[in-house]
């Protein structure tokens, strides 16, 4: 199906649906939340019955400033006749069951997207899933209300590293400009994203930083998070979400990683690279996914040291 046909089909399907559930990926970040809530406000605005669903709990409370956050549900209403997934590369990462008879529109920007929707609108060139959702709204002629623009803007800021990552080009700034014209507040949104952290997160940070190790002549750096550290600092798992950036922030480092012990004992690995290594490829090899410079996976069958050894082998190959 051609791009325009997919947009046209998505518009027709959304406009003819009676009960829509917009769903983001497990452990939702600002892009998943902001894109889903931006869609929610937009679809409500055209008179649709619509829910936002995130199957993870707890939700990241530092993002509770996103308009509509308190309305997010944990489960999909079984009466839904349409699911719209956002920012999610594979169906299993939604953490939901399929709803009998409901269609699925997959709105995403992950290169690793498996194409699991009845309609897939996947734009790997876009820096944030919110731009994909916004372009669909624009194509369809649905007005984006101010609250929707705030959500889309927060999603964009977060996934572009505050306009600092690869893929930031004039089109991204055009999109940002449109959102500001629709009422998003640049200063307020940036402040809420950066300076709205719980105390537990700052208490956790020194514990995590104390685990820093360098590998491969300083070209890779790793951090560890254990359940014990989380308990001692009173932090929830999502409070580690951006700490992998500290590993990458070192001058000599090309690849930073963080390995977090989950409450079920599995290990959640976050990978980040600067400008050469394709960490998306590494994550895919371990059954996960993501982008070239930011990717992740969950490991259930190896203990930490073995996992690190395998991971470093792959990182070394990427650095050749
Ligand atoms: P994270 O390290 O969790 O912030 O994730 C970085 C990127 O990798 C995001 O684009 C995620 O959507 C993706 N990602 C993380 N974990 C997984 C996973 N288990 N499976 C697929 N993609 C993932
Ligand atoms: Mn995401
Ligand atoms: Mn994203």
mmCIF file of C-alpha atoms and ligand atoms in Angstrom:
data_model
loop_
_atom_site.group_PDB
_atom_site.id
_atom_site.type_symbol
_atom_site.label_atom_id
_atom_site.label_comp_id
_atom_site.label_asym_id
_atom_site.label_seq_id
_atom_site.Cartn_x
_atom_site.Cartn_y
_atom_site.Cartn_z
ATOM 1 C CA UNK A 1 0.000 0.000 0.000
ATOM 2 C CA UNK A 2 1.286 3.474 -0.862
ATOM 3 C CA UNK A 3 1.841 6.079 1.833
ATOM 4 C CA UNK A 4 -1.170 8.234 0.908
ATOM 5 C CA UNK A 5 -3.438 5.197 0.729
ATOM 6 C CA UNK A 6 -2.380 4.177 4.226
ATOM 7 C CA UNK A 7 -3.137 7.635 5.584
ATOM 8 C CA UNK A 8 -6.491 7.628 3.775
ATOM 9 C CA UNK A 9 -7.390 4.187 5.134
ATOM 10 C CA UNK A 10 -6.371 5.136 8.664
ATOM 11 C CA UNK A 11 -8.501 8.293 8.460
ATOM 12 C CA UNK A 12 -11.520 6.354 7.189
ATOM 13 C CA UNK A 13 -11.140 3.618 9.805
ATOM 14 C CA UNK A 14 -10.774 6.064 12.695
ATOM 15 C CA UNK A 15 -13.687 8.195 11.543
ATOM 16 C CA UNK A 16 -15.971 5.164 11.212
ATOM 17 C CA UNK A 17 -14.992 3.530 14.535
ATOM 18 C CA UNK A 18 -17.205 3.774 17.593
ATOM 19 C CA UNK A 19 -14.826 3.102 20.463
ATOM 20 C CA UNK A 20 -11.096 3.698 20.018
ATOM 21 C CA UNK A 21 -8.314 2.714 22.415
ATOM 22 C CA UNK A 22 -4.949 4.426 21.908
ATOM 23 C CA UNK A 23 -2.201 2.243 23.380
ATOM 24 C CA UNK A 24 1.494 2.954 24.017
ATOM 25 C CA UNK A 25 4.373 0.594 24.747
ATOM 26 C CA UNK A 26 5.173 -0.984 28.137
ATOM 27 C CA UNK A 27 7.303 1.204 30.436
ATOM 28 C CA UNK A 28 6.031 4.203 28.510
ATOM 29 C CA UNK A 29 8.361 7.151 27.948
ATOM 30 C CA UNK A 30 7.396 10.710 27.095
ATOM 31 C CA UNK A 31 7.029 9.866 23.392
ATOM 32 C CA UNK A 32 4.632 6.976 24.042
ATOM 33 C CA UNK A 33 2.614 8.973 26.593
ATOM 34 C CA UNK A 34 2.678 12.283 24.746
ATOM 35 C CA UNK A 35 1.790 10.743 21.393
ATOM 36 C CA UNK A 36 -1.043 8.666 22.865
ATOM 37 C CA UNK A 37 -2.463 11.605 24.826
ATOM 38 C CA UNK A 38 -2.031 13.936 21.854
ATOM 39 C CA UNK A 39 -4.084 11.485 19.764
ATOM 40 C CA UNK A 40 -6.610 11.203 22.597
ATOM 41 C CA UNK A 41 -7.210 14.970 22.697
ATOM 42 C CA UNK A 42 -7.349 15.152 18.916
ATOM 43 C CA UNK A 43 -9.811 12.285 18.515
ATOM 44 C CA UNK A 44 -11.986 13.554 21.378
ATOM 45 C CA UNK A 45 -11.973 16.882 19.598
ATOM 46 C CA UNK A 46 -13.621 15.328 16.528
ATOM 47 C CA UNK A 47 -16.242 13.692 18.732
ATOM 48 C CA UNK A 48 -14.852 10.164 19.035
ATOM 49 C CA UNK A 49 -15.236 7.970 22.094
ATOM 50 C CA UNK A 50 -11.624 7.242 22.957
ATOM 51 C CA UNK A 51 -9.457 5.898 25.785
ATOM 52 C CA UNK A 52 -5.719 6.078 26.376
ATOM 53 C CA UNK A 53 -4.253 2.796 27.637
ATOM 54 C CA UNK A 54 -0.817 1.955 29.071
ATOM 55 C CA UNK A 55 -0.482 -1.580 30.415
ATOM 56 C CA UNK A 56 2.404 -0.737 32.817
ATOM 57 C CA UNK A 57 2.050 0.353 36.429
ATOM 58 C CA UNK A 58 3.302 2.477 38.024
ATOM 59 C CA UNK A 59 3.297 5.146 35.346
ATOM 60 C CA UNK A 60 6.203 7.638 35.434
ATOM 61 C CA UNK A 61 4.841 10.247 37.839
ATOM 62 C CA UNK A 62 7.316 12.890 36.645
ATOM 63 C CA UNK A 63 5.276 12.934 33.417
ATOM 64 C CA UNK A 64 1.960 13.480 35.199
ATOM 65 C CA UNK A 65 2.043 17.085 33.960
ATOM 66 C CA UNK A 66 1.016 15.851 30.498
ATOM 67 C CA UNK A 67 -2.578 17.002 29.992
ATOM 68 C CA UNK A 68 -4.940 14.026 30.325
ATOM 69 C CA UNK A 69 -2.394 11.860 32.190
ATOM 70 C CA UNK A 70 -4.832 11.105 35.029
ATOM 71 C CA UNK A 71 -7.300 9.619 32.539
ATOM 72 C CA UNK A 72 -4.922 6.884 31.362
ATOM 73 C CA UNK A 73 -6.363 3.389 31.802
ATOM 74 C CA UNK A 74 -4.484 0.203 32.549
ATOM 75 C CA UNK A 75 -6.610 -2.115 30.415
ATOM 76 C CA UNK A 76 -8.240 -1.964 27.026
ATOM 77 C CA UNK A 77 -12.009 -1.622 27.125
ATOM 78 C CA UNK A 78 -13.284 -4.857 25.517
ATOM 79 C CA UNK A 79 -15.921 -2.811 23.675
ATOM 80 C CA UNK A 80 -13.178 -1.153 21.620
ATOM 81 C CA UNK A 81 -13.628 -1.687 17.886
ATOM 82 C CA UNK A 82 -10.313 -0.023 17.010
ATOM 83 C CA UNK A 83 -6.882 -0.070 18.638
ATOM 84 C CA UNK A 84 -4.351 2.587 17.713
ATOM 85 C CA UNK A 85 -0.850 1.725 18.913
ATOM 86 C CA UNK A 86 1.750 4.474 19.159
ATOM 87 C CA UNK A 87 5.564 4.450 19.458
ATOM 88 C CA UNK A 88 5.666 0.668 19.645
ATOM 89 C CA UNK A 89 7.783 -1.546 17.386
ATOM 90 C CA UNK A 90 6.118 -4.888 18.071
ATOM 91 C CA UNK A 91 2.734 -6.090 19.308
ATOM 92 C CA UNK A 92 4.093 -7.882 22.386
ATOM 93 C CA UNK A 93 5.550 -4.616 23.698
ATOM 94 C CA UNK A 94 2.042 -3.202 24.052
ATOM 95 C CA UNK A 95 1.426 -5.684 26.872
ATOM 96 C CA UNK A 96 -2.221 -6.173 25.854
ATOM 97 C CA UNK A 97 -4.356 -8.923 24.354
ATOM 98 C CA UNK A 98 -5.883 -8.605 20.912
ATOM 99 C CA UNK A 99 -9.531 -7.540 21.087
ATOM 100 C CA UNK A 100 -11.844 -9.821 19.146
ATOM 101 C CA UNK A 101 -13.087 -8.058 16.030
ATOM 102 C CA UNK A 102 -11.111 -4.862 16.621
ATOM 103 C CA UNK A 103 -8.786 -3.533 13.935
ATOM 104 C CA UNK A 104 -5.349 -2.167 14.743
ATOM 105 C CA UNK A 105 -3.599 0.917 13.353
ATOM 106 C CA UNK A 106 0.130 0.976 14.113
ATOM 107 C CA UNK A 107 1.533 4.528 14.340
ATOM 108 C CA UNK A 108 5.271 4.468 14.884
ATOM 109 C CA UNK A 109 8.783 5.577 13.928
ATOM 110 C CA UNK A 110 10.919 2.545 14.887
ATOM 111 C CA UNK A 111 12.977 1.155 12.045
ATOM 112 C CA UNK A 112 12.615 -2.252 13.717
ATOM 113 C CA UNK A 113 8.782 -2.073 13.543
ATOM 114 C CA UNK A 114 7.434 -5.507 12.651
ATOM 115 C CA UNK A 115 4.382 -4.203 10.768
ATOM 116 C CA UNK A 116 1.856 -5.821 13.115
ATOM 117 C CA UNK A 117 -1.086 -3.520 12.301
ATOM 118 C CA UNK A 118 -3.985 -3.881 9.879
ATOM 119 C CA UNK A 119 -2.695 -0.501 8.765
ATOM 120 C CA UNK A 120 0.927 0.406 9.479
ATOM 121 C CA UNK A 121 1.918 4.046 9.445
ATOM 122 C CA UNK A 122 5.603 3.759 10.269
ATOM 123 C CA UNK A 123 7.960 6.629 9.470
ATOM 124 C CA UNK A 124 11.539 5.748 10.524
ATOM 125 C CA UNK A 125 12.737 9.149 9.276
ATOM 126 C CA UNK A 126 10.642 10.930 11.917
ATOM 127 C CA UNK A 127 12.381 11.760 15.193
ATOM 128 C CA UNK A 128 9.325 11.084 17.351
ATOM 129 C CA UNK A 129 6.115 9.074 17.053
ATOM 130 C CA UNK A 130 4.238 12.292 17.810
ATOM 131 C CA UNK A 131 5.157 13.629 14.384
ATOM 132 C CA UNK A 132 3.631 10.558 12.730
ATOM 133 C CA UNK A 133 0.403 11.083 14.683
ATOM 134 C CA UNK A 134 0.426 14.808 13.923
ATOM 135 C CA UNK A 135 0.919 14.252 10.178
ATOM 136 C CA UNK A 136 -2.027 11.839 10.187
ATOM 137 C CA UNK A 137 -4.189 14.425 11.970
ATOM 138 C CA UNK A 138 -3.065 17.052 9.497
ATOM 139 C CA UNK A 139 -3.742 14.789 6.516
ATOM 140 C CA UNK A 140 -7.175 13.928 7.912
ATOM 141 C CA UNK A 141 -8.065 17.551 8.629
ATOM 142 C CA UNK A 142 -8.571 16.962 12.375
ATOM 143 C CA UNK A 143 -7.754 20.042 14.452
ATOM 144 C CA UNK A 144 -5.146 19.418 17.186
ATOM 145 C CA UNK A 145 -6.287 21.147 20.402
ATOM 146 C CA UNK A 146 -3.832 22.992 22.632
ATOM 147 C CA UNK A 147 -3.630 20.102 25.129
ATOM 148 C CA UNK A 148 -2.804 17.771 22.240
ATOM 149 C CA UNK A 149 -0.064 20.113 21.017
ATOM 150 C CA UNK A 150 1.495 20.216 24.508
ATOM 151 C CA UNK A 151 1.609 16.420 24.550
ATOM 152 C CA UNK A 152 3.060 16.153 21.051
ATOM 153 C CA UNK A 153 5.664 18.794 21.911
ATOM 154 C CA UNK A 154 6.774 16.968 25.082
ATOM 155 C CA UNK A 155 7.066 13.749 23.054
ATOM 156 C CA UNK A 156 9.174 15.530 20.430
ATOM 157 C CA UNK A 157 11.464 17.219 22.963
ATOM 158 C CA UNK A 158 12.083 13.961 24.739
ATOM 159 C CA UNK A 159 12.780 11.758 21.703
ATOM 160 C CA UNK A 160 15.087 14.337 20.096
ATOM 161 C CA UNK A 161 17.079 14.884 23.315
ATOM 162 C CA UNK A 162 15.843 18.493 23.372
ATOM 163 C CA UNK A 163 16.615 18.909 19.661
ATOM 164 C CA UNK A 164 20.127 17.511 20.036
ATOM 165 C CA UNK A 165 20.037 14.060 18.438
ATOM 166 C CA UNK A 166 20.616 12.845 14.922
ATOM 167 C CA UNK A 167 17.599 13.246 12.704
ATOM 168 C CA UNK A 168 16.913 16.773 13.938
ATOM 169 C CA UNK A 169 16.537 18.844 10.803
ATOM 170 C CA UNK A 170 14.477 21.697 9.462
ATOM 171 C CA UNK A 171 11.380 19.500 9.245
ATOM 172 C CA UNK A 172 11.575 18.814 12.984
ATOM 173 C CA UNK A 173 11.729 22.541 13.712
ATOM 174 C CA UNK A 174 8.798 23.144 11.350
ATOM 175 C CA UNK A 175 6.827 20.582 13.332
ATOM 176 C CA UNK A 176 7.878 22.209 16.628
ATOM 177 C CA UNK A 177 6.819 25.603 15.272
ATOM 178 C CA UNK A 178 3.385 24.263 14.354
ATOM 179 C CA UNK A 179 2.958 22.910 17.889
ATOM 180 C CA UNK A 180 3.965 26.238 19.442
ATOM 181 C CA UNK A 181 1.459 28.005 17.189
ATOM 182 C CA UNK A 182 -1.191 25.582 18.464
ATOM 183 C CA UNK A 183 -0.457 26.649 22.040
ATOM 184 C CA UNK A 184 2.399 24.455 23.354
ATOM 185 C CA UNK A 185 4.676 26.389 25.741
ATOM 186 C CA UNK A 186 8.357 25.626 25.032
ATOM 187 C CA UNK A 187 9.795 26.843 28.346
ATOM 188 C CA UNK A 188 7.140 25.222 30.529
ATOM 189 C CA UNK A 189 7.308 21.871 28.738
ATOM 190 C CA UNK A 190 11.134 21.734 28.892
ATOM 191 C CA UNK A 191 11.047 22.667 32.569
ATOM 192 C CA UNK A 192 8.439 20.029 33.380
ATOM 193 C CA UNK A 193 10.485 17.383 31.560
ATOM 194 C CA UNK A 194 13.794 18.267 33.221
ATOM 195 C CA UNK A 195 13.025 19.864 36.557
ATOM 196 C CA UNK A 196 10.079 17.966 37.871
ATOM 197 C CA UNK A 197 11.948 14.961 39.292
ATOM 198 C CA UNK A 198 11.116 13.125 42.514
ATOM 199 C CA UNK A 199 13.683 13.169 45.348
ATOM 200 C CA UNK A 200 13.993 9.378 45.133
ATOM 201 C CA UNK A 201 15.524 9.732 41.665
ATOM 202 C CA UNK A 202 18.339 11.977 42.861
ATOM 203 C CA UNK A 203 18.898 9.652 45.819
ATOM 204 C CA UNK A 204 19.177 6.739 43.397
ATOM 205 C CA UNK A 205 21.600 8.469 41.021
ATOM 206 C CA UNK A 206 24.807 8.228 43.132
ATOM 207 C CA UNK A 207 24.156 4.531 43.731
ATOM 208 C CA UNK A 208 23.840 3.928 40.004
ATOM 209 C CA UNK A 209 26.850 6.101 39.108
ATOM 210 C CA UNK A 210 28.989 4.221 41.623
ATOM 211 C CA UNK A 211 28.599 1.090 39.456
ATOM 212 C CA UNK A 212 30.149 2.757 36.387
ATOM 213 C CA UNK A 213 32.643 0.584 34.553
ATOM 214 C CA UNK A 214 34.618 1.281 31.423
ATOM 215 C CA UNK A 215 35.300 -1.345 28.764
ATOM 216 C CA UNK A 216 37.028 -1.641 25.393
ATOM 217 C CA UNK A 217 39.686 0.990 26.091
ATOM 218 C CA UNK A 218 37.073 3.381 27.397
ATOM 219 C CA UNK A 219 34.946 3.233 24.255
ATOM 220 C CA UNK A 220 32.082 1.564 26.140
ATOM 221 C CA UNK A 221 30.685 2.252 29.602
ATOM 222 C CA UNK A 222 28.135 0.342 31.636
ATOM 223 C CA UNK A 223 25.898 1.040 34.631
ATOM 224 C CA UNK A 224 24.008 -1.379 36.849
ATOM 225 C CA UNK A 225 20.705 -1.021 38.649
ATOM 226 C CA UNK A 226 19.510 -3.594 41.173
ATOM 227 C CA UNK A 227 16.170 -3.986 42.897
ATOM 228 C CA UNK A 228 17.977 -3.280 46.150
ATOM 229 C CA UNK A 229 19.121 0.161 44.953
ATOM 230 C CA UNK A 230 15.568 0.978 43.941
ATOM 231 C CA UNK A 231 14.218 -0.122 47.321
ATOM 232 C CA UNK A 232 16.858 1.757 49.288
ATOM 233 C CA UNK A 233 16.115 5.002 47.484
ATOM 234 C CA UNK A 234 12.355 4.510 47.280
ATOM 235 C CA UNK A 235 12.485 4.859 43.484
ATOM 236 C CA UNK A 236 10.248 3.175 40.920
ATOM 237 C CA UNK A 237 11.859 1.406 37.940
ATOM 238 C CA UNK A 238 11.024 4.141 35.458
ATOM 239 C CA UNK A 239 13.135 6.619 37.447
ATOM 240 C CA UNK A 240 16.265 5.070 35.883
ATOM 241 C CA UNK A 241 14.987 5.696 32.353
ATOM 242 C CA UNK A 242 17.474 8.401 31.318
ATOM 243 C CA UNK A 243 20.426 7.367 33.500
ATOM 244 C CA UNK A 244 22.030 5.425 30.651
ATOM 245 C CA UNK A 245 22.863 8.850 29.203
ATOM 246 C CA UNK A 246 25.485 9.305 31.932
ATOM 247 C CA UNK A 247 27.370 6.280 30.603
ATOM 248 C CA UNK A 248 27.325 7.732 27.097
ATOM 249 C CA UNK A 249 28.226 11.234 28.301
ATOM 250 C CA UNK A 250 31.902 10.398 28.852
ATOM 251 C CA UNK A 251 34.269 11.899 26.280
ATOM 252 C CA UNK A 252 35.850 8.617 25.207
ATOM 253 C CA UNK A 253 32.630 6.587 25.145
ATOM 254 C CA UNK A 254 30.799 5.623 21.953
ATOM 255 C CA UNK A 255 28.388 3.090 23.495
ATOM 256 C CA UNK A 256 26.770 3.394 26.919
ATOM 257 C CA UNK A 257 24.566 0.747 28.452
ATOM 258 C CA UNK A 258 22.543 0.255 31.604
ATOM 259 C CA UNK A 259 21.401 -3.105 32.926
ATOM 260 C CA UNK A 260 18.447 -2.941 35.266
ATOM 261 C CA UNK A 261 17.169 -5.806 37.371
ATOM 262 C CA UNK A 262 13.368 -5.962 37.112
ATOM 263 C CA UNK A 263 11.080 -7.117 39.920
ATOM 264 C CA UNK A 264 10.628 -10.513 38.194
ATOM 265 C CA UNK A 265 14.411 -11.023 38.040
ATOM 266 C CA UNK A 266 14.738 -10.352 34.325
ATOM 267 C CA UNK A 267 17.329 -7.839 33.116
ATOM 268 C CA UNK A 268 16.263 -4.784 31.125
ATOM 269 C CA UNK A 269 19.097 -3.449 28.992
ATOM 270 C CA UNK A 270 19.209 0.089 27.593
ATOM 271 C CA UNK A 271 21.764 0.894 24.909
ATOM 272 C CA UNK A 272 22.848 4.305 23.618
ATOM 273 C CA UNK A 273 25.475 5.273 21.065
ATOM 274 C CA UNK A 274 26.895 8.584 19.905
ATOM 275 C CA UNK A 275 27.673 8.584 16.220
ATOM 276 C CA UNK A 276 29.013 5.275 14.892
ATOM 277 C CA UNK A 277 27.670 2.146 16.533
ATOM 278 C CA UNK A 278 24.273 0.746 15.536
ATOM 279 C CA UNK A 279 22.872 -0.348 18.901
ATOM 280 C CA UNK A 280 19.510 -1.135 17.292
ATOM 281 C CA UNK A 281 21.186 -4.070 15.564
ATOM 282 C CA UNK A 282 22.560 -5.309 18.894
ATOM 283 C CA UNK A 283 19.156 -5.025 20.586
ATOM 284 C CA UNK A 284 17.469 -6.918 17.751
ATOM 285 C CA UNK A 285 20.028 -9.731 18.082
ATOM 286 C CA UNK A 286 18.957 -10.065 21.728
ATOM 287 C CA UNK A 287 15.257 -10.072 20.827
ATOM 288 C CA UNK A 288 14.577 -6.378 21.460
ATOM 289 C CA UNK A 289 14.487 -3.353 19.202
ATOM 290 C CA UNK A 290 14.827 0.388 18.891
ATOM 291 C CA UNK A 291 16.782 2.888 16.858
ATOM 292 C CA UNK A 292 20.404 3.222 15.696
ATOM 293 C CA UNK A 293 21.415 5.382 18.682
ATOM 294 C CA UNK A 294 18.887 4.221 21.310
ATOM 295 C CA UNK A 295 17.683 0.680 21.719
ATOM 296 C CA UNK A 296 16.810 -1.880 24.339
ATOM 297 C CA UNK A 297 15.912 -5.453 25.153
ATOM 298 C CA UNK A 298 14.909 -7.661 28.057
ATOM 299 C CA UNK A 299 16.961 -10.713 28.962
ATOM 300 C CA UNK A 300 15.356 -13.607 30.855
ATOM 301 C CA UNK A 301 17.827 -16.432 30.379
ATOM 302 C CA UNK A 302 21.255 -15.156 31.447
ATOM 303 C CA UNK A 303 22.719 -13.795 34.627
ATOM 304 C CA UNK A 304 24.287 -10.357 34.641
ATOM 305 C CA UNK A 305 27.947 -11.268 34.061
ATOM 306 C CA UNK A 306 27.254 -13.640 31.206
ATOM 307 C CA UNK A 307 24.940 -11.079 29.626
ATOM 308 C CA UNK A 308 27.588 -8.365 29.951
ATOM 309 C CA UNK A 309 30.190 -10.589 28.326
ATOM 310 C CA UNK A 310 27.935 -11.336 25.331
ATOM 311 C CA UNK A 311 26.863 -7.745 25.071
ATOM 312 C CA UNK A 312 30.439 -6.451 25.082
ATOM 313 C CA UNK A 313 31.364 -8.881 22.311
ATOM 314 C CA UNK A 314 28.633 -7.441 20.135
ATOM 315 C CA UNK A 315 29.532 -3.877 21.057
ATOM 316 C CA UNK A 316 33.148 -4.578 20.137
ATOM 317 C CA UNK A 317 32.056 -5.846 16.722
ATOM 318 C CA UNK A 318 29.968 -2.722 16.205
ATOM 319 C CA UNK A 319 33.002 -0.584 17.061
ATOM 320 C CA UNK A 320 35.289 -2.250 14.476
HETATM 321 P P1 LIG B 1 14.995 2.406 26.460
HETATM 322 O O1 LIG B 1 16.415 2.006 26.594
HETATM 323 O O2 LIG B 1 14.043 1.530 27.196
HETATM 324 O O3 LIG B 1 14.771 3.862 26.713
HETATM 325 O O4 LIG B 1 14.628 2.163 24.957
HETATM 326 C C1 LIG B 1 15.326 2.740 23.897
HETATM 327 C C2 LIG B 1 14.640 2.395 22.605
HETATM 328 O O5 LIG B 1 14.631 0.991 22.412
HETATM 329 C C3 LIG B 1 13.193 2.834 22.550
HETATM 330 O O6 LIG B 1 12.940 3.260 21.235
HETATM 331 C C4 LIG B 1 12.440 1.596 22.881
HETATM 332 O O7 LIG B 1 11.166 1.607 22.290
HETATM 333 C C5 LIG B 1 13.315 0.489 22.341
HETATM 334 N N1 LIG B 1 13.222 -0.697 23.211
HETATM 335 C C6 LIG B 1 13.569 -0.770 24.503
HETATM 336 N N2 LIG B 1 13.351 -1.999 25.012
HETATM 337 C C7 LIG B 1 12.843 -2.738 24.011
HETATM 338 C C8 LIG B 1 12.374 -4.092 23.891
HETATM 339 N N3 LIG B 1 12.386 -4.947 24.908
HETATM 340 N N4 LIG B 1 11.903 -4.485 22.693
HETATM 341 C C9 LIG B 1 11.866 -3.626 21.655
HETATM 342 N N5 LIG B 1 12.277 -2.348 21.691
HETATM 343 C C10 LIG B 1 12.757 -1.895 22.854
HETATM 344 MN MN1 LIG B 2 9.214 5.198 23.360
HETATM 345 MN MN1 LIG B 3 9.705 7.227 20.140
#
